[in-house]
Amino acid sequence: MFVNGYSCFACGAMQPAHFAGFQCPSCGGNLDIRYDYAAAEAAISGGFAKDAQDLFRYQALLPLQASRSAFPLRVGSTPLYPAPRLGQSVGLTRLYLKDDSGNPSASFKDRASAVVLRRAVETGANIVSAASTGNAGSSLACLAAAIGLRSVIFVPQSAPPAKLTQALSFGGRVLAVRGSYDEAFDLCLAASMEFGWLNRSTGLNPFTREGKKTCAFEIWEDLGKRVPDRVVVPTGDGNMLSGFWKGWQDLKAVGLIDQLPKIDCAQSASSAAISQTVKRLRATSASIPDWSEVRVDDCEADTIADSISVSRPRDGLAAVRAIIESGGEAVTISDTEILDALSEMARLSGVFAEPAAAAPWAAVKQLAREELIRPDESVVCIVSGSGLKDVAHAREVAATLQVVDPSLDAVEKALRL
Ligand SMILES: Cc1ncc(COP(=O)(O)O)c(C=O)c1O
Ligand SMILES: [Zn+2]
C-alpha cells in the first residue's frame, strides 16, 4: 500500500497515513487520500494486475493492503458501449456510455462499498453504516452480505421501493428516516459515533472516492489507453464527480497519461447546489479561487431523480474544485428533460437507466444544443444505476401498454398492420 497521508480539500493541511479520522482536524474539510506516486508508478510499471477481473486489480492506487482472497462478488469491469445512434441524434460521432448498472447491486455505488468493506475487514470493524438516497444503502447491504459483515442503513422514507427492497433482502438493518436525505445523513453520523460503527457515508468517508475513481481507470483502458475529451457525471453529493477527477489525476501522477479530460456535472435544476456554486465562482473571478475561502451553496432539493436529490452536498467542495480545475461545465437540466433522456437512451442505445443515471445524456444534449461540445469530441456519459431501480418514473415516459384479445385480428388492429 502506497498511502502517505491525507490532505484537506479546503485548507490543504496534511495528516499522516495512520490518521484514523474522516475530516480535517484543522477546518472540518473532507480529506483526500494521498499516495507515494513514485512507488506506485514503479509497482505498475508493467501495467495494472491482470489476475483479477474486478476493481481490486488497481491495488497499487488503492488505500488497501494486498489481499490474498478474492472479493466474492465482481465489482467493476463494467462495459463501455459506443452509442452511435444516440450520439448522432445530436451530431456527436464519439459518444460512449459507461454502463455501471451491471455491478452486483446494479449501481456505481458498489465501487465505493467494496473499498470501504475491504477497509472494514482490515481494521476489524464488523458493522458498517451509511446514509443513502437508496443506492449506497442497497450497495452496502449487498456487499456486506457477500462478505459476512453487518450493515445499518439510514434512508429518507421517500426512497424508491426497489432500492429499499434490495437493502432489506440483503439483510441490511434499514431505518427509513421521517425526513430528508440530509437528515438521514446527520442521524447516521451521530449514531455511528455513538455506537462505534464504520461510517461509509458518501463524501465524509475518504475511502469512497478511492473506489469510485477506478471507473476512470477502466474508461482509460476501455478506450485503448486514451483519455476522452469529457466525462459527464450525474451529481448529488459530488463524490462520484470528485472520484472521477481523482482517477484521471492519479493516472497522470503515475505517468500513464499526460492530458486530463474535462469533468462535466449533470444536475437536476431542482437540486443544483454544486452547479450553482461553480457558476457563482466563475461569474466573480476568472482565476482558480482560494479553496479555503469557498463555501458551497445549499439548495432546497426536490427532484424526481432521487439519487441526486441533495440539499447540502457532502463532497461539494471537492466536486466544485474538480469542475473548475478540469474546465468542465456545470449543467442543470429539468426533471422533464431527465425523463425524456431516460426514454431516449433506452430506445436509441438499449441501455436502461434510472433517472439520475440518465441526467448525463440530458446534459450532453444541452451542451450540444448550445454548441459547447464539438461534434468530434469523445464524450463518456456515466450510467450510474439501473432503470429497474425506479420503474415508476420510467413508466411515465414509456409507450402505453396495449392489451389485446388472444387473436390475430386483435394483433393486426393493435399494430395497424
Ligand atoms: C445512480 C446514482 N447516480 C448518481 C449519484 C450521485 O453521486 P454523488 O452523490 O456522489 O454525486 C448517485 C448517488 O446516490 C446515484 O445513486
Ligand atoms: Zn482543513
Coordinates of C-alpha atoms and ligand atoms in Angstrom, one line a residue:
M1 CA 0.0 0.0 0.0
F2 CA 1.5 3.3 -1.1
V3 CA -0.7 5.8 1.0
N4 CA 1.5 8.5 2.5
G5 CA -1.2 10.6 4.2
Y6 CA -4.4 12.6 3.8
S7 CA -4.8 16.2 2.6
C8 CA -7.7 18.6 3.2
F9 CA -9.6 19.8 0.2
A10 CA -10.2 23.1 1.9
C11 CA -7.1 24.2 3.8
G12 CA -4.6 21.7 2.4
A13 CA -3.4 20.5 5.9
M14 CA -1.8 17.1 5.7
Q15 CA -2.5 14.2 8.1
P16 CA -0.2 11.1 8.4
A17 CA -1.1 7.7 6.9
H18 CA -2.0 6.3 10.3
F19 CA -4.7 9.1 10.8
A20 CA -7.9 7.4 11.7
G21 CA -10.4 10.3 11.4
F22 CA -12.5 11.3 8.4
Q23 CA -12.4 15.1 8.5
C24 CA -9.6 17.7 8.7
P25 CA -8.8 18.4 12.3
S26 CA -8.0 22.0 11.5
C27 CA -11.1 23.1 9.5
G28 CA -13.5 20.1 9.2
G29 CA -13.0 19.8 5.5
N30 CA -13.1 16.5 3.6
L31 CA -9.9 14.5 3.2
D32 CA -8.2 13.2 0.1
I33 CA -6.0 10.1 0.4
R34 CA -2.5 10.8 -1.0
Y35 CA -0.1 8.3 -2.4
D36 CA 3.6 7.9 -2.9
Y37 CA 3.1 8.1 -6.6
A38 CA 6.7 7.3 -7.5
A39 CA 6.4 4.0 -5.6
A40 CA 3.0 3.3 -7.2
E41 CA 4.5 4.0 -10.6
A42 CA 7.3 1.6 -10.1
A43 CA 4.8 -1.1 -8.9
I44 CA 2.6 -0.7 -12.0
S45 CA 5.4 -0.4 -14.5
G46 CA 4.2 -3.5 -16.3
G47 CA 0.6 -2.4 -16.2
F48 CA -2.2 -3.0 -13.6
A49 CA -2.6 -6.5 -12.3
K50 CA -4.2 -8.9 -14.8
D51 CA -5.1 -11.7 -12.5
A52 CA -8.2 -10.1 -11.1
Q53 CA -11.3 -9.1 -13.0
D54 CA -12.6 -6.5 -10.6
L55 CA -11.5 -3.1 -9.3
F56 CA -9.1 -4.6 -6.8
R57 CA -6.7 -5.1 -9.7
Y58 CA -5.8 -1.4 -9.3
Q59 CA -4.3 -2.3 -5.9
A60 CA -1.3 0.0 -6.4
L61 CA -3.5 3.0 -6.4
L62 CA -5.9 1.9 -3.7
P63 CA -5.6 2.6 0.1
L64 CA -5.7 -1.1 0.9
Q65 CA -3.4 -3.9 1.9
A66 CA -2.9 -6.5 -0.8
S67 CA -5.4 -9.3 -0.1
R68 CA -4.9 -12.9 -0.9
S69 CA -8.6 -13.7 -1.0
A70 CA -10.7 -12.6 -3.9
F71 CA -13.8 -10.4 -3.2
P72 CA -16.8 -12.7 -3.6
L73 CA -18.8 -10.6 -6.0
R74 CA -17.4 -8.9 -9.1
V75 CA -17.4 -5.1 -8.7
G76 CA -16.2 -3.0 -11.7
S77 CA -15.0 -4.1 -15.1
T78 CA -18.3 -2.8 -16.5
P79 CA -18.8 -2.3 -20.2
L80 CA -18.1 1.0 -22.1
Y81 CA -20.5 1.0 -25.0
P82 CA -20.2 3.2 -28.1
A83 CA -23.6 4.7 -28.6
P84 CA -23.6 5.9 -32.3
R85 CA -27.3 6.3 -32.8
L86 CA -27.8 8.2 -29.6
G87 CA -24.7 10.4 -30.4
Q88 CA -25.8 11.1 -34.0
S89 CA -29.2 12.3 -32.7
V90 CA -27.3 15.5 -31.6
G91 CA -24.4 15.3 -34.1
L92 CA -21.8 13.6 -31.9
T93 CA -19.6 11.0 -33.5
R94 CA -17.9 9.6 -30.4
L95 CA -20.4 9.2 -27.6
Y96 CA -19.9 6.3 -25.1
L97 CA -22.0 5.0 -22.2
K98 CA -20.1 3.6 -19.3
D99 CA -22.8 1.2 -18.0
D100 CA -22.2 0.7 -14.3
S101 CA -25.7 -0.9 -13.8
G102 CA -24.0 -4.3 -14.2
N103 CA -22.4 -4.1 -10.8
P104 CA -23.7 -6.5 -8.1
S105 CA -26.4 -4.2 -6.7
A106 CA -27.0 -2.5 -10.1
S107 CA -25.3 0.8 -9.3
F108 CA -21.9 2.6 -9.4
K109 CA -22.0 2.7 -5.6
D110 CA -20.6 -0.8 -5.4
R111 CA -17.2 0.6 -6.3
A112 CA -17.2 2.7 -3.0
S113 CA -18.8 0.0 -0.9
A114 CA -16.3 -2.6 -2.0
V115 CA -13.3 -0.5 -1.0
V116 CA -14.9 0.6 2.3
L117 CA -15.7 -3.0 3.2
R118 CA -12.2 -4.2 2.5
R119 CA -11.1 -1.4 4.8
A120 CA -13.6 -2.6 7.4
V121 CA -12.1 -6.1 7.3
E122 CA -8.5 -4.6 7.7
T123 CA -9.5 -2.5 10.7
G124 CA -11.6 -5.2 12.3
A125 CA -14.9 -3.3 12.1
N126 CA -17.9 -5.6 11.8
I127 CA -20.8 -3.1 11.5
V128 CA -20.7 -0.7 8.6
S129 CA -23.3 2.1 8.4
A130 CA -24.4 4.5 5.7
A131 CA -26.8 7.3 4.9
S132 CA -28.2 6.9 1.5
T133 CA -30.7 8.2 -1.0
G134 CA -31.1 4.4 -1.8
N135 CA -28.3 3.1 -3.9
A136 CA -25.4 3.4 -1.4
G137 CA -27.6 1.6 1.1
S138 CA -28.6 -1.2 -1.2
S139 CA -25.0 -1.5 -2.3
L140 CA -23.6 -1.6 1.2
A141 CA -26.2 -4.2 2.3
C142 CA -25.4 -6.3 -0.8
L143 CA -21.6 -6.4 -0.5
A144 CA -21.7 -6.7 3.3
A145 CA -23.9 -9.8 2.9
A146 CA -21.4 -11.2 0.5
I147 CA -18.5 -10.9 3.0
G148 CA -20.5 -11.6 6.2
L149 CA -20.5 -8.1 7.8
R150 CA -23.5 -6.3 9.2
S151 CA -24.9 -3.1 7.7
V152 CA -27.1 -0.4 9.2
I153 CA -28.7 2.0 6.6
F154 CA -30.4 5.3 7.0
V155 CA -32.6 6.3 4.1
P156 CA -35.2 9.0 3.6
Q157 CA -38.7 7.5 3.9
S158 CA -39.3 8.5 0.3
A159 CA -36.5 6.3 -1.2
P160 CA -37.8 4.2 -4.1
P161 CA -39.3 0.8 -3.1
A162 CA -36.9 -1.2 -5.3
K163 CA -33.8 0.2 -3.6
L164 CA -35.4 -0.4 -0.1
T165 CA -36.4 -3.9 -1.1
Q166 CA -32.9 -4.6 -2.3
A167 CA -31.3 -3.4 1.0
L168 CA -33.9 -5.4 3.1
S169 CA -33.4 -8.5 1.0
F170 CA -29.7 -8.4 1.6
G171 CA -30.3 -8.4 5.3
G172 CA -29.3 -4.8 6.0
R173 CA -30.9 -3.1 9.0
V174 CA -32.7 -0.3 7.2
L175 CA -34.0 2.7 9.0
A176 CA -36.3 4.9 7.0
V177 CA -36.0 8.3 8.5
R178 CA -39.0 10.6 8.6
G179 CA -37.2 13.4 6.9
S180 CA -34.8 14.2 4.0
Y181 CA -31.6 12.5 2.9
D182 CA -29.7 15.4 4.6
E183 CA -31.4 14.5 7.9
A184 CA -30.7 10.8 7.4
F185 CA -27.1 11.7 6.9
D186 CA -26.8 13.6 10.1
L187 CA -28.6 10.9 12.0
C188 CA -26.3 8.2 10.6
L189 CA -23.3 10.3 11.6
A190 CA -24.5 10.7 15.2
A191 CA -25.4 7.0 15.5
S192 CA -22.2 5.8 14.0
M193 CA -20.2 7.9 16.5
E194 CA -22.3 6.8 19.4
F195 CA -22.3 3.1 18.6
G196 CA -18.8 2.8 17.1
W197 CA -19.8 1.8 13.5
L198 CA -17.6 2.3 10.5
N199 CA -19.5 5.1 8.6
R200 CA -19.5 4.6 4.8
S201 CA -21.5 7.8 4.1
T202 CA -20.6 9.5 0.9
G203 CA -18.2 12.4 1.0
L204 CA -17.4 12.0 4.7
N205 CA -15.5 8.7 4.3
P206 CA -12.5 9.4 2.1
F207 CA -12.3 5.7 1.1
T208 CA -15.5 6.0 -1.1
R209 CA -13.8 8.4 -3.5
E210 CA -11.0 5.9 -3.9
G211 CA -13.4 3.1 -5.0
K212 CA -15.2 5.5 -7.4
K213 CA -12.0 6.6 -9.1
T214 CA -11.5 3.1 -10.5
C215 CA -14.2 3.9 -13.1
A216 CA -11.8 6.4 -14.7
F217 CA -9.1 3.8 -14.8
E218 CA -11.5 1.4 -16.6
I219 CA -12.6 4.0 -19.1
W220 CA -9.0 4.8 -20.0
E221 CA -8.3 1.1 -20.6
D222 CA -11.6 0.6 -22.5
L223 CA -10.7 3.4 -24.9
G224 CA -7.4 1.7 -25.7
K225 CA -5.4 3.7 -23.2
R226 CA -6.7 7.0 -24.4
V227 CA -8.3 9.9 -22.5
P228 CA -11.7 11.1 -23.5
D229 CA -12.4 14.8 -24.0
R230 CA -15.2 14.8 -21.5
V231 CA -16.7 12.6 -18.8
V232 CA -20.3 13.6 -17.8
V233 CA -21.2 12.7 -14.3
P234 CA -24.6 12.7 -12.5
T235 CA -24.1 14.7 -9.4
G236 CA -25.8 15.0 -6.0
D237 CA -23.2 15.0 -3.1
G238 CA -20.4 15.3 -5.7
N239 CA -18.4 12.3 -4.5
M240 CA -18.7 10.5 -7.8
L241 CA -17.5 13.5 -9.7
S242 CA -14.6 14.1 -7.3
G243 CA -13.8 10.4 -7.7
F244 CA -13.5 10.7 -11.5
W245 CA -11.2 13.7 -11.2
K246 CA -9.1 11.9 -8.7
G247 CA -8.9 8.8 -11.0
W248 CA -7.6 10.8 -14.0
Q249 CA -5.2 12.8 -11.8
D250 CA -3.8 9.5 -10.4
L251 CA -3.2 8.2 -13.9
K252 CA -1.3 11.3 -14.7
A253 CA 0.7 11.2 -11.5
V254 CA 2.0 7.7 -12.3
G255 CA 2.9 8.8 -15.8
L256 CA 0.3 6.7 -17.7
I257 CA -1.4 9.8 -19.3
D258 CA -0.3 13.3 -20.0
Q259 CA -3.6 15.1 -20.5
L260 CA -6.8 15.2 -18.5
P261 CA -10.4 15.2 -19.5
K262 CA -13.0 17.9 -18.7
I263 CA -15.4 16.7 -16.0
D264 CA -18.9 18.0 -16.5
C265 CA -21.6 17.7 -13.8
A266 CA -25.2 16.8 -14.7
Q267 CA -27.6 18.1 -12.0
S268 CA -31.3 18.5 -11.9
A269 CA -32.2 22.2 -11.9
S270 CA -34.2 21.3 -8.8
S271 CA -31.1 20.1 -6.9
A272 CA -28.3 22.1 -8.2
A273 CA -26.1 23.3 -5.3
I274 CA -22.8 22.3 -6.9
S275 CA -23.6 23.8 -10.3
Q276 CA -24.9 27.0 -8.7
T277 CA -21.6 27.3 -6.8
V278 CA -19.5 26.8 -9.9
K279 CA -21.5 29.4 -11.8
R280 CA -21.2 31.9 -8.9
L281 CA -17.4 31.4 -8.7
R282 CA -17.0 31.7 -12.5
A283 CA -19.1 34.9 -12.6
T284 CA -17.0 36.5 -9.9
S285 CA -13.4 35.5 -10.9
A286 CA -11.7 34.0 -13.9
S287 CA -8.9 32.6 -11.8
I288 CA -8.8 29.5 -9.6
P289 CA -10.1 30.6 -6.2
D290 CA -8.5 30.2 -2.8
W291 CA -10.4 27.0 -1.8
S292 CA -10.2 27.6 1.9
E293 CA -12.4 30.7 1.3
V294 CA -15.0 28.9 -0.8
R295 CA -18.4 27.9 0.7
V296 CA -20.6 25.6 -1.3
D297 CA -24.2 26.7 -1.7
D298 CA -27.1 24.8 -0.2
C299 CA -30.4 24.4 -2.0
E300 CA -33.9 23.1 -1.5
A301 CA -33.6 19.8 -3.4
D302 CA -36.8 18.4 -4.9
T303 CA -36.2 16.3 -8.0
I304 CA -37.7 13.0 -9.2
A305 CA -34.1 11.9 -9.8
D306 CA -33.9 10.7 -6.2
S307 CA -30.2 9.6 -6.3
I308 CA -29.1 13.2 -7.0
S309 CA -31.7 14.9 -4.7
V310 CA -29.3 16.6 -2.2
S311 CA -29.7 19.9 -0.5
R312 CA -26.3 20.0 1.2
P313 CA -23.7 18.3 -0.9
R314 CA -21.4 16.3 1.3
D315 CA -18.4 16.3 -1.1
G316 CA -19.4 19.7 -2.6
L317 CA -16.0 21.5 -2.4
A318 CA -14.1 18.6 -3.9
A319 CA -16.6 18.5 -6.8
V320 CA -16.6 22.2 -7.4
R321 CA -12.8 22.1 -7.5
A322 CA -12.9 19.2 -10.0
I323 CA -15.2 21.0 -12.4
I324 CA -13.3 24.3 -12.2
E325 CA -9.8 22.7 -12.3
S326 CA -10.7 20.4 -15.2
G327 CA -12.5 23.2 -17.1
G328 CA -15.8 21.3 -17.2
E329 CA -19.3 22.6 -17.5
A330 CA -21.9 22.8 -14.7
V331 CA -25.0 21.7 -16.4
T332 CA -28.5 21.8 -15.0
I333 CA -31.5 20.1 -16.7
S334 CA -35.2 19.9 -15.8
D335 CA -36.8 16.8 -14.5
T336 CA -38.8 16.5 -17.7
E337 CA -35.5 16.6 -19.7
I338 CA -34.1 13.9 -17.5
L339 CA -37.1 11.6 -18.1
D340 CA -37.0 12.3 -21.8
A341 CA -33.3 11.4 -21.8
L342 CA -34.1 8.2 -19.9
S343 CA -36.6 7.1 -22.6
E344 CA -34.4 8.2 -25.5
M345 CA -31.3 6.4 -24.2
A346 CA -33.3 3.2 -23.8
R347 CA -34.7 3.4 -27.3
L348 CA -31.5 4.6 -29.1
S349 CA -28.9 2.6 -27.2
G350 CA -30.6 -0.3 -25.3
V351 CA -29.3 1.0 -22.0
F352 CA -31.9 1.4 -19.3
A353 CA -31.0 4.0 -16.7
E354 CA -32.7 5.2 -13.5
P355 CA -33.5 8.9 -13.7
A356 CA -30.2 10.2 -12.1
A357 CA -28.2 8.0 -14.5
A358 CA -30.0 9.5 -17.5
A359 CA -29.1 13.0 -16.4
P360 CA -25.7 12.9 -18.2
W361 CA -27.3 12.3 -21.5
A362 CA -29.8 15.1 -20.9
A363 CA -26.8 17.3 -20.0
V364 CA -24.9 16.3 -23.2
K365 CA -28.0 17.2 -25.3
Q366 CA -28.0 20.7 -23.7
L367 CA -24.2 21.1 -24.3
A368 CA -24.6 20.1 -27.9
R369 CA -27.6 22.4 -28.4
E370 CA -25.6 25.3 -27.0
E371 CA -22.6 24.3 -29.1
L372 CA -20.4 23.8 -26.0
I373 CA -19.3 20.4 -27.3
R374 CA -17.6 20.0 -30.7
P375 CA -19.1 17.2 -32.8
D376 CA -15.9 15.2 -32.9
E377 CA -15.2 15.3 -29.1
S378 CA -15.2 11.9 -27.3
V379 CA -17.8 12.1 -24.6
V380 CA -18.4 9.5 -21.9
C381 CA -21.8 9.5 -20.1
I382 CA -21.7 7.7 -16.8
V383 CA -24.8 5.4 -16.4
S384 CA -24.7 5.0 -12.7
G385 CA -27.8 3.0 -11.9
S386 CA -30.2 0.6 -13.5
G387 CA -33.6 1.6 -14.8
L388 CA -35.1 -1.3 -12.8
K389 CA -34.5 0.7 -9.6
D390 CA -37.3 3.1 -10.4
V391 CA -39.7 1.7 -12.9
A392 CA -42.5 4.1 -11.8
H393 CA -40.8 7.1 -13.3
A394 CA -39.7 5.1 -16.4
R395 CA -43.2 4.1 -16.9
E396 CA -44.4 7.7 -17.1
V397 CA -42.4 8.2 -20.3
A398 CA -42.7 4.7 -21.8
A399 CA -45.2 3.8 -24.5
T400 CA -48.7 2.9 -23.4
L401 CA -49.2 -0.8 -22.8
Q402 CA -51.6 -2.4 -25.3
V403 CA -53.9 -5.1 -24.0
V404 CA -55.3 -7.4 -26.7
D405 CA -57.6 -10.4 -27.1
P406 CA -55.7 -13.6 -28.0
S407 CA -56.4 -13.4 -31.7
L408 CA -54.5 -12.4 -34.9
D409 CA -57.2 -10.0 -35.7
A410 CA -56.6 -8.1 -32.5
V411 CA -52.8 -8.0 -33.2
E412 CA -53.5 -6.6 -36.7
K413 CA -55.7 -4.0 -35.3
A414 CA -53.5 -3.1 -32.4
L415 CA -50.4 -2.7 -34.6
R416 CA -52.3 -1.2 -37.5
L417 CA -50.6 -3.7 -39.9
Ligands
LIG1 C1 -27.4 6.3 -9.6 C2 -26.7 7.4 -9.0 N1 -26.2 8.3 -9.8 C3 -25.5 9.4 -9.3 C4 -25.3 9.6 -7.9 C5 -24.7 10.8 -7.4 O1 -23.5 10.6 -6.8 P1 -22.9 11.7 -5.8 O2 -24.0 11.8 -4.7 O3 -21.6 11.2 -5.3 O4 -22.8 13.0 -6.5 C6 -25.9 8.6 -7.0 C7 -25.7 8.8 -5.6 O5 -26.5 8.2 -4.8 C8 -26.5 7.5 -7.6 O6 -27.0 6.6 -6.8
ZN2 ZN -8.7 21.7 6.5

